[in-house]
Amino acid sequence: MKVGRDGHACAVLDNSLFVIGGYGAFRSVEIYNMLENTWNHEGPSLTRDLSYGHAVVYESRLFAVHRDGAIEELAGDWSGWKVVARVGEWGVWNNKYSIFYQLLWSLGRCSTADCNT
């Protein structure tokens, strides 16, 4: 990696490891191609700072989930990110729902009753 970071998120999509945000690189995204053993240090920047968030791949789509509940989705051509949902705070700040169920609920994949934990 080119940029040192702490509190970042990682996920694998299409044989590429995405290293997303974190202290020292809040909006930065670096992509490691696992088949070619190469780094792309200029991945598409997030629209907002991310630290101690999560990265989730669901139905071949990559999402960055911020602590305040904002969810960004990576465009299918990997050209950029956009905020697609806001599900409210989570984690130690609000343990009402698990982050995975919040994501499913925001995408219309489960009902409120199904998403309660």
mmCIF file of N, CA and C in Angstrom:
data_model
loop_
_atom_site.group_PDB
_atom_site.id
_atom_site.type_symbol
_atom_site.label_atom_id
_atom_site.label_comp_id
_atom_site.label_asym_id
_atom_site.label_seq_id
_atom_site.Cartn_x
_atom_site.Cartn_y
_atom_site.Cartn_z
ATOM 1 N N MET A 1 0.837 -1.182 0.000
ATOM 2 C CA MET A 1 0.000 0.000 0.000
ATOM 3 C C MET A 1 0.875 1.235 0.000
ATOM 4 N N LYS A 2 0.346 2.263 -0.578
ATOM 5 C CA LYS A 2 1.074 3.525 -0.653
ATOM 6 C C LYS A 2 0.807 4.404 0.567
ATOM 7 N N VAL A 3 -0.419 4.357 1.071
ATOM 8 C CA VAL A 3 -0.825 5.244 2.164
ATOM 9 C C VAL A 3 -1.041 4.430 3.437
ATOM 10 N N GLY A 4 -0.311 4.779 4.510
ATOM 11 C CA GLY A 4 -0.516 4.133 5.796
ATOM 12 C C GLY A 4 -1.862 4.541 6.371
ATOM 13 N N ARG A 5 -2.510 3.632 7.072
ATOM 14 C CA ARG A 5 -3.837 3.931 7.609
ATOM 15 C C ARG A 5 -4.140 3.050 8.814
ATOM 16 N N ASP A 6 -5.114 3.464 9.589
ATOM 17 C CA ASP A 6 -5.579 2.756 10.768
ATOM 18 C C ASP A 6 -7.093 2.922 10.816
ATOM 19 N N GLY A 7 -7.807 1.901 11.211
ATOM 20 C CA GLY A 7 -9.260 2.002 11.307
ATOM 21 C C GLY A 7 -9.925 1.961 9.942
ATOM 22 N N HIS A 8 -9.297 1.285 8.998
ATOM 23 C CA HIS A 8 -9.823 1.193 7.637
ATOM 24 C C HIS A 8 -10.757 -0.010 7.513
ATOM 25 N N ALA A 9 -11.378 -0.132 6.348
ATOM 26 C CA ALA A 9 -12.243 -1.266 6.042
ATOM 27 C C ALA A 9 -11.660 -2.001 4.835
ATOM 28 N N CYS A 10 -11.911 -3.293 4.753
ATOM 29 C CA CYS A 10 -11.436 -4.094 3.623
ATOM 30 C C CYS A 10 -12.542 -5.020 3.144
ATOM 31 N N ALA A 11 -12.530 -5.297 1.844
ATOM 32 C CA ALA A 11 -13.455 -6.272 1.263
ATOM 33 C C ALA A 11 -12.874 -6.756 -0.054
ATOM 34 N N VAL A 12 -13.292 -7.951 -0.461
ATOM 35 C CA VAL A 12 -12.843 -8.527 -1.735
ATOM 36 C C VAL A 12 -14.017 -8.535 -2.710
ATOM 37 N N LEU A 13 -13.762 -8.006 -3.909
ATOM 38 C CA LEU A 13 -14.742 -7.991 -4.991
ATOM 39 C C LEU A 13 -14.000 -8.300 -6.283
ATOM 40 N N ASP A 14 -14.473 -9.277 -7.029
ATOM 41 C CA ASP A 14 -13.894 -9.621 -8.334
ATOM 42 C C ASP A 14 -12.374 -9.814 -8.276
ATOM 43 N N ASN A 15 -11.909 -10.615 -7.331
ATOM 44 C CA ASN A 15 -10.477 -10.910 -7.179
ATOM 45 C C ASN A 15 -9.623 -9.689 -6.868
ATOM 46 N N SER A 16 -10.246 -8.662 -6.335
ATOM 47 C CA SER A 16 -9.516 -7.458 -5.924
ATOM 48 C C SER A 16 -9.833 -7.159 -4.465
ATOM 49 N N LEU A 17 -8.786 -6.840 -3.708
ATOM 50 C CA LEU A 17 -8.931 -6.447 -2.315
ATOM 51 C C LEU A 17 -9.005 -4.934 -2.248
ATOM 52 N N PHE A 18 -10.096 -4.410 -1.725
ATOM 53 C CA PHE A 18 -10.280 -2.968 -1.559
ATOM 54 C C PHE A 18 -9.895 -2.590 -0.132
ATOM 55 N N VAL A 19 -8.992 -1.636 0.017
ATOM 56 C CA VAL A 19 -8.605 -1.087 1.318
ATOM 57 C C VAL A 19 -9.165 0.327 1.334
ATOM 58 N N ILE A 20 -10.107 0.563 2.248
ATOM 59 C CA ILE A 20 -10.957 1.748 2.165
ATOM 60 C C ILE A 20 -10.823 2.613 3.406
ATOM 61 N N GLY A 21 -10.506 3.889 3.202
ATOM 62 C CA GLY A 21 -10.522 4.883 4.263
ATOM 63 C C GLY A 21 -9.565 4.594 5.396
ATOM 64 N N GLY A 22 -9.929 5.066 6.584
ATOM 65 C CA GLY A 22 -9.110 4.913 7.773
ATOM 66 C C GLY A 22 -8.347 6.182 8.098
ATOM 67 N N TYR A 23 -7.889 6.292 9.344
ATOM 68 C CA TYR A 23 -7.110 7.457 9.748
ATOM 69 C C TYR A 23 -5.847 7.540 8.912
ATOM 70 N N GLY A 24 -5.572 8.720 8.428
ATOM 71 C CA GLY A 24 -4.415 8.949 7.572
ATOM 72 C C GLY A 24 -4.767 8.867 6.100
ATOM 73 N N ALA A 25 -5.968 8.360 5.803
ATOM 74 C CA ALA A 25 -6.394 8.197 4.401
ATOM 75 C C ALA A 25 -7.920 8.142 4.346
ATOM 76 N N PHE A 26 -8.577 9.101 4.967
ATOM 77 C CA PHE A 26 -10.015 9.034 5.219
ATOM 78 C C PHE A 26 -10.879 8.713 3.994
ATOM 79 N N ARG A 27 -10.569 9.269 2.836
ATOM 80 C CA ARG A 27 -11.380 9.035 1.628
ATOM 81 C C ARG A 27 -10.665 8.168 0.593
ATOM 82 N N SER A 28 -9.453 7.801 0.885
ATOM 83 C CA SER A 28 -8.615 7.054 -0.049
ATOM 84 C C SER A 28 -9.079 5.604 -0.203
ATOM 85 N N VAL A 29 -8.975 5.091 -1.427
ATOM 86 C CA VAL A 29 -9.252 3.688 -1.703
ATOM 87 C C VAL A 29 -8.090 3.135 -2.530
ATOM 88 N N GLU A 30 -7.468 2.079 -2.018
ATOM 89 C CA GLU A 30 -6.419 1.398 -2.770
ATOM 90 C C GLU A 30 -6.917 -0.009 -3.082
ATOM 91 N N ILE A 31 -6.573 -0.495 -4.275
ATOM 92 C CA ILE A 31 -7.097 -1.771 -4.746
ATOM 93 C C ILE A 31 -5.930 -2.700 -5.094
ATOM 94 N N TYR A 32 -5.932 -3.871 -4.468
ATOM 95 C CA TYR A 32 -4.910 -4.877 -4.744
ATOM 96 C C TYR A 32 -5.520 -5.951 -5.645
ATOM 97 N N ASN A 33 -4.952 -6.140 -6.821
ATOM 98 C CA ASN A 33 -5.389 -7.176 -7.747
ATOM 99 C C ASN A 33 -4.704 -8.478 -7.350
ATOM 100 N N MET A 34 -5.471 -9.418 -6.834
ATOM 101 C CA MET A 34 -4.888 -10.650 -6.311
ATOM 102 C C MET A 34 -4.417 -11.599 -7.410
ATOM 103 N N LEU A 35 -4.929 -11.477 -8.609
ATOM 104 C CA LEU A 35 -4.493 -12.340 -9.706
ATOM 105 C C LEU A 35 -3.178 -11.863 -10.315
ATOM 106 N N GLU A 36 -3.006 -10.544 -10.403
ATOM 107 C CA GLU A 36 -1.802 -9.977 -11.013
ATOM 108 C C GLU A 36 -0.749 -9.546 -10.006
ATOM 109 N N ASN A 37 -1.097 -9.608 -8.694
ATOM 110 C CA ASN A 37 -0.185 -9.208 -7.630
ATOM 111 C C ASN A 37 0.276 -7.760 -7.805
ATOM 112 N N THR A 38 -0.690 -6.869 -8.086
ATOM 113 C CA THR A 38 -0.390 -5.450 -8.293
ATOM 114 C C THR A 38 -1.350 -4.574 -7.492
ATOM 115 N N TRP A 39 -0.889 -3.349 -7.193
ATOM 116 C CA TRP A 39 -1.693 -2.355 -6.485
ATOM 117 C C TRP A 39 -2.118 -1.241 -7.428
ATOM 118 N N ASN A 40 -3.342 -0.785 -7.265
ATOM 119 C CA ASN A 40 -3.819 0.460 -7.869
ATOM 120 C C ASN A 40 -3.974 1.430 -6.706
ATOM 121 N N HIS A 41 -3.074 2.395 -6.630
ATOM 122 C CA HIS A 41 -3.081 3.325 -5.492
ATOM 123 C C HIS A 41 -4.031 4.488 -5.706
ATOM 124 N N GLU A 42 -4.673 4.550 -6.846
ATOM 125 C CA GLU A 42 -5.555 5.670 -7.169
ATOM 126 C C GLU A 42 -6.981 5.188 -7.384
ATOM 127 N N GLY A 43 -7.489 4.356 -6.487
ATOM 128 C CA GLY A 43 -8.882 3.929 -6.588
ATOM 129 C C GLY A 43 -9.808 5.115 -6.396
ATOM 130 N N PRO A 44 -11.086 4.953 -6.706
ATOM 131 C CA PRO A 44 -12.030 6.059 -6.594
ATOM 132 C C PRO A 44 -12.215 6.491 -5.140
ATOM 133 N N SER A 45 -12.088 7.772 -4.880
ATOM 134 C CA SER A 45 -12.217 8.303 -3.519
ATOM 135 C C SER A 45 -13.655 8.239 -3.030
ATOM 136 N N LEU A 46 -13.801 7.978 -1.735
ATOM 137 C CA LEU A 46 -15.120 8.047 -1.117
ATOM 138 C C LEU A 46 -15.638 9.484 -1.173
ATOM 139 N N THR A 47 -16.938 9.653 -1.012
ATOM 140 C CA THR A 47 -17.517 11.002 -1.009
ATOM 141 C C THR A 47 -17.376 11.679 0.344
ATOM 142 N N ARG A 48 -17.079 10.884 1.375
ATOM 143 C CA ARG A 48 -16.934 11.416 2.734
ATOM 144 C C ARG A 48 -15.913 10.580 3.499
ATOM 145 N N ASP A 49 -15.442 11.113 4.603
ATOM 146 C CA ASP A 49 -14.434 10.428 5.408
ATOM 147 C C ASP A 49 -14.984 9.133 6.001
ATOM 148 N N LEU A 50 -14.137 8.096 6.030
ATOM 149 C CA LEU A 50 -14.500 6.831 6.656
ATOM 150 C C LEU A 50 -13.392 6.414 7.611
ATOM 151 N N SER A 51 -13.759 6.161 8.847
ATOM 152 C CA SER A 51 -12.836 5.570 9.817
ATOM 153 C C SER A 51 -13.642 4.664 10.727
ATOM 154 N N TYR A 52 -13.119 3.501 10.978
ATOM 155 C CA TYR A 52 -13.781 2.480 11.787
ATOM 156 C C TYR A 52 -15.180 2.177 11.270
ATOM 157 N N GLY A 53 -15.327 2.147 9.953
ATOM 158 C CA GLY A 53 -16.562 1.714 9.319
ATOM 159 C C GLY A 53 -16.408 0.276 8.853
ATOM 160 N N HIS A 54 -17.253 -0.104 7.942
ATOM 161 C CA HIS A 54 -17.216 -1.464 7.406
ATOM 162 C C HIS A 54 -17.280 -1.428 5.890
ATOM 163 N N ALA A 55 -16.810 -2.500 5.280
ATOM 164 C CA ALA A 55 -16.981 -2.716 3.853
ATOM 165 C C ALA A 55 -17.740 -4.027 3.696
ATOM 166 N N VAL A 56 -18.757 -4.018 2.847
ATOM 167 C CA VAL A 56 -19.613 -5.184 2.661
ATOM 168 C C VAL A 56 -19.792 -5.425 1.169
ATOM 169 N N VAL A 57 -19.624 -6.666 0.739
ATOM 170 C CA VAL A 57 -19.962 -7.048 -0.630
ATOM 171 C C VAL A 57 -21.265 -7.824 -0.554
ATOM 172 N N TYR A 58 -22.246 -7.378 -1.314
ATOM 173 C CA TYR A 58 -23.551 -8.013 -1.340
ATOM 174 C C TYR A 58 -24.035 -8.024 -2.782
ATOM 175 N N GLU A 59 -24.367 -9.198 -3.292
ATOM 176 C CA GLU A 59 -24.819 -9.362 -4.676
ATOM 177 C C GLU A 59 -23.845 -8.701 -5.663
ATOM 178 N N SER A 60 -22.561 -8.962 -5.457
ATOM 179 C CA SER A 60 -21.480 -8.436 -6.311
ATOM 180 C C SER A 60 -21.434 -6.917 -6.350
ATOM 181 N N ARG A 61 -21.886 -6.288 -5.280
ATOM 182 C CA ARG A 61 -21.823 -4.825 -5.151
ATOM 183 C C ARG A 61 -21.067 -4.503 -3.872
ATOM 184 N N LEU A 62 -20.200 -3.483 -3.932
ATOM 185 C CA LEU A 62 -19.374 -3.103 -2.783
ATOM 186 C C LEU A 62 -19.959 -1.871 -2.110
ATOM 187 N N PHE A 63 -20.107 -1.972 -0.786
ATOM 188 C CA PHE A 63 -20.649 -0.885 0.014
ATOM 189 C C PHE A 63 -19.653 -0.501 1.099
ATOM 190 N N ALA A 64 -19.539 0.784 1.368
ATOM 191 C CA ALA A 64 -18.772 1.294 2.508
ATOM 192 C C ALA A 64 -19.799 1.836 3.503
ATOM 193 N N VAL A 65 -19.741 1.332 4.727
ATOM 194 C CA VAL A 65 -20.727 1.691 5.736
ATOM 195 C C VAL A 65 -20.051 2.545 6.803
ATOM 196 N N HIS A 66 -20.514 3.771 6.940
ATOM 197 C CA HIS A 66 -19.933 4.723 7.884
ATOM 198 C C HIS A 66 -20.567 4.561 9.263
ATOM 199 N N ARG A 67 -19.847 4.980 10.288
ATOM 200 C CA ARG A 67 -20.348 4.857 11.663
ATOM 201 C C ARG A 67 -21.637 5.616 11.880
ATOM 202 N N ASP A 68 -21.850 6.704 11.128
ATOM 203 C CA ASP A 68 -23.089 7.466 11.321
ATOM 204 C C ASP A 68 -24.258 6.876 10.545
ATOM 205 N N GLY A 69 -24.020 5.739 9.869
ATOM 206 C CA GLY A 69 -25.088 5.047 9.167
ATOM 207 C C GLY A 69 -25.201 5.355 7.692
ATOM 208 N N ALA A 70 -24.390 6.266 7.180
ATOM 209 C CA ALA A 70 -24.396 6.527 5.741
ATOM 210 C C ALA A 70 -23.766 5.343 5.026
ATOM 211 N N ILE A 71 -24.358 4.950 3.911
ATOM 212 C CA ILE A 71 -23.851 3.829 3.123
ATOM 213 C C ILE A 71 -23.536 4.328 1.723
ATOM 214 N N GLU A 72 -22.287 4.109 1.298
ATOM 215 C CA GLU A 72 -21.870 4.464 -0.055
ATOM 216 C C GLU A 72 -21.744 3.188 -0.872
ATOM 217 N N GLU A 73 -22.113 3.269 -2.150
ATOM 218 C CA GLU A 73 -21.971 2.138 -3.053
ATOM 219 C C GLU A 73 -20.983 2.497 -4.153
ATOM 220 N N LEU A 74 -20.104 1.550 -4.466
ATOM 221 C CA LEU A 74 -19.158 1.726 -5.558
ATOM 222 C C LEU A 74 -19.881 1.479 -6.875
ATOM 223 N N ALA A 75 -19.696 2.365 -7.844
ATOM 224 C CA ALA A 75 -20.306 2.189 -9.167
ATOM 225 C C ALA A 75 -19.849 0.874 -9.776
ATOM 226 N N GLY A 76 -20.683 0.263 -10.597
ATOM 227 C CA GLY A 76 -20.377 -1.014 -11.215
ATOM 228 C C GLY A 76 -19.112 -1.009 -12.049
ATOM 229 N N ASP A 77 -18.755 0.158 -12.619
ATOM 230 C CA ASP A 77 -17.518 0.270 -13.405
ATOM 231 C C ASP A 77 -16.345 0.760 -12.560
ATOM 232 N N TRP A 78 -16.540 0.840 -11.233
ATOM 233 C CA TRP A 78 -15.538 1.253 -10.252
ATOM 234 C C TRP A 78 -15.089 2.698 -10.457
ATOM 235 N N SER A 79 -15.924 3.525 -11.065
ATOM 236 C CA SER A 79 -15.541 4.907 -11.357
ATOM 237 C C SER A 79 -15.750 5.863 -10.200
ATOM 238 N N GLY A 80 -16.560 5.499 -9.219
ATOM 239 C CA GLY A 80 -16.809 6.401 -8.102
ATOM 240 C C GLY A 80 -17.818 5.824 -7.127
ATOM 241 N N TRP A 81 -18.038 6.575 -6.061
ATOM 242 C CA TRP A 81 -18.940 6.179 -4.984
ATOM 243 C C TRP A 81 -20.107 7.153 -4.910
ATOM 244 N N LYS A 82 -21.246 6.674 -4.388
ATOM 245 C CA LYS A 82 -22.350 7.579 -4.091
ATOM 246 C C LYS A 82 -23.070 7.067 -2.851
ATOM 247 N N VAL A 83 -23.604 8.005 -2.074
ATOM 248 C CA VAL A 83 -24.373 7.638 -0.887
ATOM 249 C C VAL A 83 -25.720 7.110 -1.364
ATOM 250 N N VAL A 84 -26.050 5.879 -0.951
ATOM 251 C CA VAL A 84 -27.293 5.251 -1.401
ATOM 252 C C VAL A 84 -28.303 5.059 -0.279
ATOM 253 N N ALA A 85 -27.879 5.204 0.977
ATOM 254 C CA ALA A 85 -28.802 5.028 2.102
ATOM 255 C C ALA A 85 -28.197 5.650 3.354
ATOM 256 N N ARG A 86 -29.081 5.929 4.286
ATOM 257 C CA ARG A 86 -28.684 6.362 5.626
ATOM 258 C C ARG A 86 -29.528 5.562 6.600
ATOM 259 N N VAL A 87 -28.868 4.745 7.419
ATOM 260 C CA VAL A 87 -29.601 3.842 8.303
ATOM 261 C C VAL A 87 -29.463 4.189 9.783
ATOM 262 N N GLY A 88 -28.824 5.276 10.105
ATOM 263 C CA GLY A 88 -28.656 5.664 11.500
ATOM 264 C C GLY A 88 -27.393 5.073 12.102
ATOM 265 N N GLU A 89 -27.011 5.608 13.240
ATOM 266 C CA GLU A 89 -25.770 5.184 13.891
ATOM 267 C C GLU A 89 -25.837 3.726 14.303
ATOM 268 N N TRP A 90 -24.667 3.108 14.416
ATOM 269 C CA TRP A 90 -24.576 1.700 14.762
ATOM 270 C C TRP A 90 -23.352 1.457 15.621
ATOM 271 N N GLY A 91 -23.131 0.199 15.950
ATOM 272 C CA GLY A 91 -21.942 -0.189 16.707
ATOM 273 C C GLY A 91 -22.057 0.203 18.159
ATOM 274 N N VAL A 92 -20.940 0.588 18.763
ATOM 275 C CA VAL A 92 -20.955 0.932 20.181
ATOM 276 C C VAL A 92 -21.806 2.168 20.435
ATOM 277 N N TRP A 93 -22.091 2.931 19.390
ATOM 278 C CA TRP A 93 -22.902 4.134 19.542
ATOM 279 C C TRP A 93 -24.386 3.800 19.566
ATOM 280 N N ASN A 94 -24.800 2.704 18.918
ATOM 281 C CA ASN A 94 -26.200 2.298 18.876
ATOM 282 C C ASN A 94 -26.262 0.833 18.477
ATOM 283 N N ASN A 95 -26.505 -0.042 19.420
ATOM 284 C CA ASN A 95 -26.503 -1.475 19.148
ATOM 285 C C ASN A 95 -27.887 -2.015 18.805
ATOM 286 N N LYS A 96 -28.796 -1.173 18.317
ATOM 287 C CA LYS A 96 -30.161 -1.612 18.055
ATOM 288 C C LYS A 96 -30.233 -2.702 16.989
ATOM 289 N N TYR A 97 -29.494 -2.561 15.911
ATOM 290 C CA TYR A 97 -29.510 -3.533 14.827
ATOM 291 C C TYR A 97 -28.083 -3.880 14.436
ATOM 292 N N SER A 98 -27.894 -5.066 13.892
ATOM 293 C CA SER A 98 -26.576 -5.387 13.351
ATOM 294 C C SER A 98 -26.418 -4.652 12.029
ATOM 295 N N ILE A 99 -25.208 -4.298 11.676
ATOM 296 C CA ILE A 99 -24.948 -3.511 10.474
ATOM 297 C C ILE A 99 -25.367 -4.268 9.217
ATOM 298 N N PHE A 100 -25.225 -5.598 9.192
ATOM 299 C CA PHE A 100 -25.612 -6.354 8.013
ATOM 300 C C PHE A 100 -27.119 -6.235 7.779
ATOM 301 N N TYR A 101 -27.912 -6.372 8.833
ATOM 302 C CA TYR A 101 -29.355 -6.254 8.666
ATOM 303 C C TYR A 101 -29.763 -4.829 8.307
ATOM 304 N N GLN A 102 -29.041 -3.828 8.807
ATOM 305 C CA GLN A 102 -29.330 -2.449 8.393
ATOM 306 C C GLN A 102 -29.101 -2.295 6.899
ATOM 307 N N LEU A 103 -28.047 -2.880 6.379
ATOM 308 C CA LEU A 103 -27.767 -2.803 4.952
ATOM 309 C C LEU A 103 -28.869 -3.504 4.159
ATOM 310 N N LEU A 104 -29.246 -4.711 4.572
ATOM 311 C CA LEU A 104 -30.315 -5.431 3.876
ATOM 312 C C LEU A 104 -31.616 -4.637 3.904
ATOM 313 N N TRP A 105 -31.940 -4.062 5.046
ATOM 314 C CA TRP A 105 -33.162 -3.272 5.167
ATOM 315 C C TRP A 105 -33.117 -2.069 4.235
ATOM 316 N N SER A 106 -31.972 -1.393 4.162
ATOM 317 C CA SER A 106 -31.864 -0.208 3.309
ATOM 318 C C SER A 106 -31.989 -0.567 1.833
ATOM 319 N N LEU A 107 -31.629 -1.790 1.473
ATOM 320 C CA LEU A 107 -31.744 -2.246 0.086
ATOM 321 C C LEU A 107 -33.088 -2.904 -0.195
ATOM 322 N N GLY A 108 -33.981 -2.911 0.810
ATOM 323 C CA GLY A 108 -35.302 -3.506 0.634
ATOM 324 C C GLY A 108 -35.296 -5.020 0.639
ATOM 325 N N ARG A 109 -34.271 -5.639 1.253
ATOM 326 C CA ARG A 109 -34.138 -7.096 1.231
ATOM 327 C C ARG A 109 -34.742 -7.776 2.443
ATOM 328 N N CYS A 110 -35.167 -7.026 3.458
ATOM 329 C CA CYS A 110 -35.829 -7.643 4.601
ATOM 330 C C CYS A 110 -36.765 -6.617 5.217
ATOM 331 N N SER A 111 -37.771 -7.115 5.939
ATOM 332 C CA SER A 111 -38.721 -6.230 6.604
ATOM 333 C C SER A 111 -38.138 -5.769 7.931
ATOM 334 N N THR A 112 -38.772 -4.777 8.526
ATOM 335 C CA THR A 112 -38.294 -4.273 9.826
ATOM 336 C C THR A 112 -38.270 -5.393 10.850
ATOM 337 N N ALA A 113 -39.311 -6.243 10.856
ATOM 338 C CA ALA A 113 -39.370 -7.346 11.824
ATOM 339 C C ALA A 113 -38.222 -8.329 11.591
ATOM 340 N N ASP A 114 -37.921 -8.635 10.336
ATOM 341 C CA ASP A 114 -36.839 -9.569 10.022
ATOM 342 C C ASP A 114 -35.480 -9.011 10.393
ATOM 343 N N CYS A 115 -35.336 -7.684 10.345
ATOM 344 C CA CYS A 115 -34.033 -7.057 10.556
ATOM 345 C C CYS A 115 -33.714 -6.821 12.024
ATOM 346 N N ASN A 116 -34.673 -6.941 12.896
ATOM 347 C CA ASN A 116 -34.400 -6.742 14.318
ATOM 348 C C ASN A 116 -33.516 -7.858 14.827
ATOM 349 N N THR A 117 -32.575 -7.505 15.696
ATOM 350 C CA THR A 117 -31.704 -8.522 16.287
ATOM 351 C C THR A 117 -31.918 -8.552 17.769
#
